[in-house]
Amino acid sequence: MSGQGEWKGHPGGAEGHLDRYGFETRAIHAGQPADPTTGAVVTPIYQTSTYAQEEVGRHRGYEYSRSANPTRTALQECLASLEGAAHGLAFASGLAAEDAVLRLLPPRVHAIIPDDAYGGTYRLVARVHAAAGLQFTPVALDDLGAVEEAWRPETALVWVETPSNPRLRVVDIAALSALARERGALCVVDNTFATPYLQQPLSLGAHIVVHSSTKYLGGHSDVVGGFLATGDSETAERLAFLQNAAGAVPGPFDCFLTLRGAKTLAVRMERHCDNAEAVAGMLSSHPAVAAVHYPGLPRHPGHDLACRQMRRFGGMVSFTLAGGEAAALEVARSTRLFTLAESLGAVESLIEHPARMTHASAAGTPLSVDPGLLRLSVGLEAAEDLLEDLSTALDRVRAQ
Ligand SMILES: *Cc1c(COP(=O)(O)O)cnc(C)c1O
């Protein structure tokens, strides 16, 4: 389905995904042979909406760019290869990708969602799909007993985010996938925080992987996009139908930027992890900080599970201030290298206040966030500069 391989002058499908090569090699080469018409080493931006046909119905695999575009094909093949998936589909945003997944469900079924889901995911479920009849229960997914308790005969979906946002709890993908499969439900994993470099949910049994490629996959805060990967051909066909029928597709330039970002995913993730580990360590010993949430800390409740299902622990760190919301707001305003902004996963470090920013729409719901919590997306700057920036901001609130 992401096919069109022949026209691109290389074998499509599993071979186009270069399965026998390592992750770093696939990031650079999967879906990206030299351009067959010019030899361009970098996949061109095919900025066209339509394609000439030789005669009615005879074309080279492309008819109209909502249905398929060569730059998007390259991106889809590359990201599918990174997730170890037979099929990949790119969307205009992470939420557009999520919307397509939720449209797979028949009417009036029940979904189990994380009780600390990404705010936009919660809004999409609670305000858009619930209005169309979807029932849902937010559950702490790191508690398998609570999942069993929330399960109903009509439960058709478990939506997993791990590490979760913003509390960075770790959820057992293999256990939830097994439970879902046993009971005929779908297990969908939002892999935005971990990326396929750190964690591959399909290999742990999940049915579908969701990404906001706006974050680590793109990696440079310059493009919004979404992605779905699955190993199941029938699911892929239904999702491809929705991608074309609803039309929330990324443009060729957005695909080019995301593909360019994905080439360096492995090296970026290693440095994100190094820097986040250093930041989590510093925060753990700072007197202004009441609690640090980072799966790489041995006392984190999900640490052992993270060691089993992740390669390393990621670039996201959150922490609670001893001085509560006032202190959190003061720190958020005081850092200089950590830019106060929503989003995450790019080269520059960001700080944000979930209760009033990314998770503001969750106020008054089961997903509301402690106002004393700050979330960091630890970037690729020099670690010592990041530590100094944060500790200077924290010293201000300690002195008050
Ligand atoms: C940003 C984000 C989304 C939504 O993606 P968009 O590209 O903003 O639509 C979904 N899940 C997670 C975990 C995110 O961080």
XYZ file of C-alpha atoms in Angstrom, residues 39-187:
149
model
C 19.704 10.485 -9.640
C 19.048 13.045 -6.875
C 20.405 11.474 -3.696
C 17.804 13.199 -1.536
C 14.149 12.348 -2.173
C 12.743 15.364 -4.045
C 9.781 17.415 -2.860
C 7.188 16.350 -5.423
C 5.195 19.569 -5.174
C 2.397 18.492 -7.485
C -1.268 17.778 -6.972
C -1.790 15.626 -10.069
C 0.057 13.298 -12.497
C -0.099 12.825 -16.253
C -1.671 9.574 -17.419
C -0.486 7.917 -20.625
C -3.999 6.853 -21.450
C -7.118 6.592 -19.359
C -6.295 4.455 -16.328
C -2.613 3.911 -17.308
C -0.265 5.754 -14.937
C 2.887 5.214 -12.889
C 1.180 4.559 -9.557
C 0.255 8.159 -8.856
C -2.976 9.911 -9.876
C -3.694 12.622 -7.316
C -1.650 13.726 -4.288
C -4.338 13.233 -1.642
C -4.279 9.543 -2.594
C -0.500 9.225 -3.027
C 2.563 11.416 -3.499
C 6.142 10.138 -3.991
C 7.621 12.255 -1.167
C 4.947 10.915 1.162
C 5.570 7.341 -0.059
C 9.240 7.712 0.874
C 8.347 9.003 4.345
C 5.786 6.248 4.903
C 8.218 3.508 3.886
C 11.008 4.922 6.019
C 8.948 5.337 9.195
C 7.212 1.966 8.713
C 10.635 0.369 8.439
C 11.757 2.056 11.678
C 8.699 0.703 13.526
C 9.280 -2.779 12.074
C 5.889 -2.454 10.349
C 4.757 -3.732 6.969
C 2.555 -0.649 6.506
C 2.842 3.050 7.304
C 0.559 6.032 6.718
C 1.417 9.692 7.157
C -1.141 12.281 8.275
C -1.346 16.059 8.557
C -0.961 15.901 12.352
C -0.775 13.419 15.197
C -4.409 14.092 16.016
C -5.483 13.486 12.403
C -3.736 10.092 12.650
C -5.486 9.374 15.975
C -8.821 10.362 14.479
C -8.366 7.797 11.698
C -7.693 5.075 14.284
C -10.788 5.974 16.308
C -12.877 5.837 13.105
C -12.016 2.132 12.813
C -14.322 1.449 15.759
C -17.947 0.490 15.241
C -20.483 2.833 16.897
C -21.204 2.709 20.649
C -18.292 0.508 21.684
C -16.144 1.266 24.732
C -12.513 2.396 24.899
C -10.043 2.337 27.781
C -7.778 5.379 27.648
C -4.901 6.444 29.911
C -5.834 8.663 32.856
C -2.913 10.872 31.879
C -3.385 10.815 28.115
C -2.068 13.640 25.967
C -4.638 16.442 26.414
C -5.540 16.541 22.720
C -6.157 12.790 22.687
C -8.518 13.161 25.617
C -10.331 16.038 23.898
C -10.662 14.039 20.652
C -12.132 11.068 22.525
C -14.271 12.964 25.034
C -15.594 15.788 22.847
C -15.576 14.439 19.282
C -15.889 10.654 19.282
C -17.939 10.457 22.504
C -20.464 12.775 20.834
C -20.707 10.172 18.063
C -21.405 7.408 20.609
C -17.985 6.184 21.785
C -17.947 5.304 25.479
C -14.665 5.569 27.357
C -13.054 5.142 30.748
C -9.796 6.832 31.784
C -7.683 4.306 33.709
C -4.239 4.268 35.315
C -2.794 1.812 32.801
C 0.208 0.929 34.966
C -2.326 -0.860 37.206
C -3.414 -4.020 35.332
C -6.048 -4.747 37.987
C -7.657 -1.370 37.266
C -7.679 -2.192 33.545
C -9.434 -5.530 34.218
C -11.957 -3.743 36.396
C -12.755 -1.148 33.733
C -13.118 -3.805 31.005
C -16.631 -4.277 29.625
C -18.042 -6.783 27.136
C -18.176 -3.946 24.568
C -14.580 -2.780 25.161
C -13.017 -2.616 21.697
C -9.877 -0.536 22.266
C -7.089 0.042 24.762
C -5.161 3.233 24.048
C -1.658 3.229 25.526
C 0.848 6.023 25.986
C 4.186 5.050 27.442
C 6.053 6.820 28.890
C 2.928 8.809 29.653
C 2.400 12.528 29.435
C 3.173 14.424 31.611
C 3.875 12.043 34.503
C 6.092 9.641 32.557
C 4.506 6.516 33.954
C 5.528 3.316 32.187
C 2.860 0.961 30.861
C 3.378 -2.732 30.084
C 2.756 -2.905 26.322
C 3.153 -6.696 26.089
C 0.695 -7.350 28.933
C -1.969 -4.950 27.627
C -1.564 -6.178 24.044
C -1.975 -9.780 25.201
C -5.100 -8.865 27.191
C -6.574 -6.975 24.223
C -5.828 -9.803 21.778
C -7.324 -12.403 24.126
C -10.545 -10.382 24.270
C -10.760 -9.338 20.624
C -9.956 -5.661 21.225
C -7.373 -3.397 19.599
C -4.271 -2.251 21.462
